[in-house]
Coordinates of N, CA and C in Angstrom, one line a residue:
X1 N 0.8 -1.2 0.0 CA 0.0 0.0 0.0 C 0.9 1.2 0.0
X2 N 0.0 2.3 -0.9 CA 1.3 3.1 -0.7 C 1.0 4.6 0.3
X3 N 0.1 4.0 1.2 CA 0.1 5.1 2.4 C -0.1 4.5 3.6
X4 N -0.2 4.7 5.0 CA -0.6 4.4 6.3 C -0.7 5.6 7.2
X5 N -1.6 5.3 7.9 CA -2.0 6.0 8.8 C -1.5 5.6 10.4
X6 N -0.7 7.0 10.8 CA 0.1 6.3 12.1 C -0.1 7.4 13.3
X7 N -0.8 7.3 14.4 CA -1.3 8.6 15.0 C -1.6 9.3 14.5
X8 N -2.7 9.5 14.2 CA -3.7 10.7 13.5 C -2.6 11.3 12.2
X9 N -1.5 11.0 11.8 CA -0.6 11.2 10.9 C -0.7 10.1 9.3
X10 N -0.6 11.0 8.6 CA -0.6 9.9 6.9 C 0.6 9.8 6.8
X11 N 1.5 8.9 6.2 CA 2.8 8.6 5.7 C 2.3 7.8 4.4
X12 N 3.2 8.7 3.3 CA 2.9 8.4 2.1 C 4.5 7.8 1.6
X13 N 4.0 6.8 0.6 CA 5.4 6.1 0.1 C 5.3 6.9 -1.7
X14 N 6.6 7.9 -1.7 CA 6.3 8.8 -2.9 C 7.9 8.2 -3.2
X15 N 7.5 8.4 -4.9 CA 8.9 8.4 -5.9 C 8.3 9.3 -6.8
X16 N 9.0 10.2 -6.8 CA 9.5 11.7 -7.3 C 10.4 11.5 -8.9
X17 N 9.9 12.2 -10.0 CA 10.9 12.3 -11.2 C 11.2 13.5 -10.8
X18 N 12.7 14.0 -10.5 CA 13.0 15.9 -10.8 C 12.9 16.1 -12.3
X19 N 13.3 17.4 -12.6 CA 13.6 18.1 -13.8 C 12.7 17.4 -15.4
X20 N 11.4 17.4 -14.6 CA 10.4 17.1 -15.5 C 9.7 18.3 -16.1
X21 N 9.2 18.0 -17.0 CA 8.7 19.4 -17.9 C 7.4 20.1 -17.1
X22 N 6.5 19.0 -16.4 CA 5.5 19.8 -15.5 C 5.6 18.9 -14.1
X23 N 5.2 19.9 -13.1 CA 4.9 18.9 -11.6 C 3.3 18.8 -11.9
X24 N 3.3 17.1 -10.9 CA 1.6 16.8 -11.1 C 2.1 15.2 -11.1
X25 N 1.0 14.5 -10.2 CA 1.2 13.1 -10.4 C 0.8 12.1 -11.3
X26 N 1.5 11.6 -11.7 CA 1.5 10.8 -12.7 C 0.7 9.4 -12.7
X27 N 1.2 8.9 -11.5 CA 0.1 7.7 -11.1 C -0.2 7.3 -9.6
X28 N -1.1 6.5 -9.1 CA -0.6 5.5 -7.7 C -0.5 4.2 -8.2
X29 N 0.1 3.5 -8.0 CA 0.5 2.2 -7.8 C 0.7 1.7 -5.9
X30 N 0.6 0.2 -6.1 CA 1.0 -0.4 -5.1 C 2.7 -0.1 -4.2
X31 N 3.7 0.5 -5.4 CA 4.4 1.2 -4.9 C 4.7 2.6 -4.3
X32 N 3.6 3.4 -4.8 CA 3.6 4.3 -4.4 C 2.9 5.6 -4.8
X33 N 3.3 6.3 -4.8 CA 2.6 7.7 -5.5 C 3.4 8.4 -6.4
X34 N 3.4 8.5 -7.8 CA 4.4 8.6 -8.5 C 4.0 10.5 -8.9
X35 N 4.9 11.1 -8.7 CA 5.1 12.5 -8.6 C 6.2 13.1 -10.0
X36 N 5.6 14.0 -10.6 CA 7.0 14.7 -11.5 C 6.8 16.3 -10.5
X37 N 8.4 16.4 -10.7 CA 8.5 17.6 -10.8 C 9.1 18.9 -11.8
X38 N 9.1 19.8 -11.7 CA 9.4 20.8 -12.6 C 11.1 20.9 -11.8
X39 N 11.2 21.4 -10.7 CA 12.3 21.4 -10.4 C 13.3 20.7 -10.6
X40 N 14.8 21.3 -10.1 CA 16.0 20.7 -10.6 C 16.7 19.6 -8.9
X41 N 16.6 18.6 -8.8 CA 17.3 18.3 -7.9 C 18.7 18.6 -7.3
X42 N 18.7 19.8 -7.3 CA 20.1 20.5 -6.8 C 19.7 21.2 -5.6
X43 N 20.9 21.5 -4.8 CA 20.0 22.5 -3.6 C 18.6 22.3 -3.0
X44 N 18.6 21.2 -2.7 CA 17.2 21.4 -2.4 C 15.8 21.8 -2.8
X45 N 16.1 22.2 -3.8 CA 15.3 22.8 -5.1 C 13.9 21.6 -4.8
X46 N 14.5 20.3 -5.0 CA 13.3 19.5 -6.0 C 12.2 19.5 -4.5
X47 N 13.0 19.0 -3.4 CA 12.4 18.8 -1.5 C 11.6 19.9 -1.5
X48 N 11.8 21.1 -1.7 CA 11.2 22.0 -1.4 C 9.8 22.5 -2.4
X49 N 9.9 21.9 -3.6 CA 8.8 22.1 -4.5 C 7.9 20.7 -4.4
X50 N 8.4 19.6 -3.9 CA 7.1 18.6 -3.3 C 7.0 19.0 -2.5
X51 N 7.5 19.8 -1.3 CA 6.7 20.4 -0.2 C 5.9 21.2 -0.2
X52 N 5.8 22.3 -1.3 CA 4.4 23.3 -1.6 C 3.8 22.4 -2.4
X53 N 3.8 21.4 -3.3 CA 3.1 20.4 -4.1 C 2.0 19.8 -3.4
X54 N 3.0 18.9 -2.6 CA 2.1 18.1 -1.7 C 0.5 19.0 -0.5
X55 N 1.4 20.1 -0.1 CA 0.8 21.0 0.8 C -0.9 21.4 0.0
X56 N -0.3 22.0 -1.6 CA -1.6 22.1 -2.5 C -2.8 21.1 -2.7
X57 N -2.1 20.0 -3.1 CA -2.8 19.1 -3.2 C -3.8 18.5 -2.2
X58 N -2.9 18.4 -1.1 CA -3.8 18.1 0.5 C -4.5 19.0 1.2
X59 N -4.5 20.4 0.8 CA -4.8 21.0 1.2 C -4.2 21.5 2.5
X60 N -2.9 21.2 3.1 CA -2.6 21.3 4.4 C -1.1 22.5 4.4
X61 N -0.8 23.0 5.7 CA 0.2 23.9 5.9 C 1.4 23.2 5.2
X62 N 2.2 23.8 4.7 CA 3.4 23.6 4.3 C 4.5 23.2 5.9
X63 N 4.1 23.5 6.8 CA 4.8 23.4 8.2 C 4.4 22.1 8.3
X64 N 3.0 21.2 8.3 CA 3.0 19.8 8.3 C 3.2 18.9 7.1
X65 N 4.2 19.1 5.8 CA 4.7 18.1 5.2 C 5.9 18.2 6.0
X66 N 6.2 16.8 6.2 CA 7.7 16.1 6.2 C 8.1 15.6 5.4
X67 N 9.5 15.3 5.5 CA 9.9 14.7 4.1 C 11.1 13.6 4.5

């Protein structure tokens, strides 16, 4: 599965493409949650743009994604 619920908390099992032409998920599968990003895996660049990604998506503060 590619999420659980652990104390009122979701943990998601994500694989990330960087330096994709658009961010936006691509699929779920049994492995996971398959993500592209626009960003460049350098500097923290790509971490930081699944963290407003995700935050969009879920609708939730950017202070409660982890990574």
């Amino acid at each position: 599965m590619w999420f659980k619920i652990i104390n009122q908390q979701v943990e998601l099992r994500i694989l990330v493409k960087p330096n994709a032409k658009q961010t936006g998920i691509l699929k779920v599968s049994d492995e996971g949650l398959h993500v592209s990003l626009h960003a460049k895996p350098q500097d923290g660049e790509a971490n930081k743009a699944l963290i407003a990604y995700l935050s969009k998506v879920f609708a939730v503060p950017k202070s409660q994604v982890i990574l």
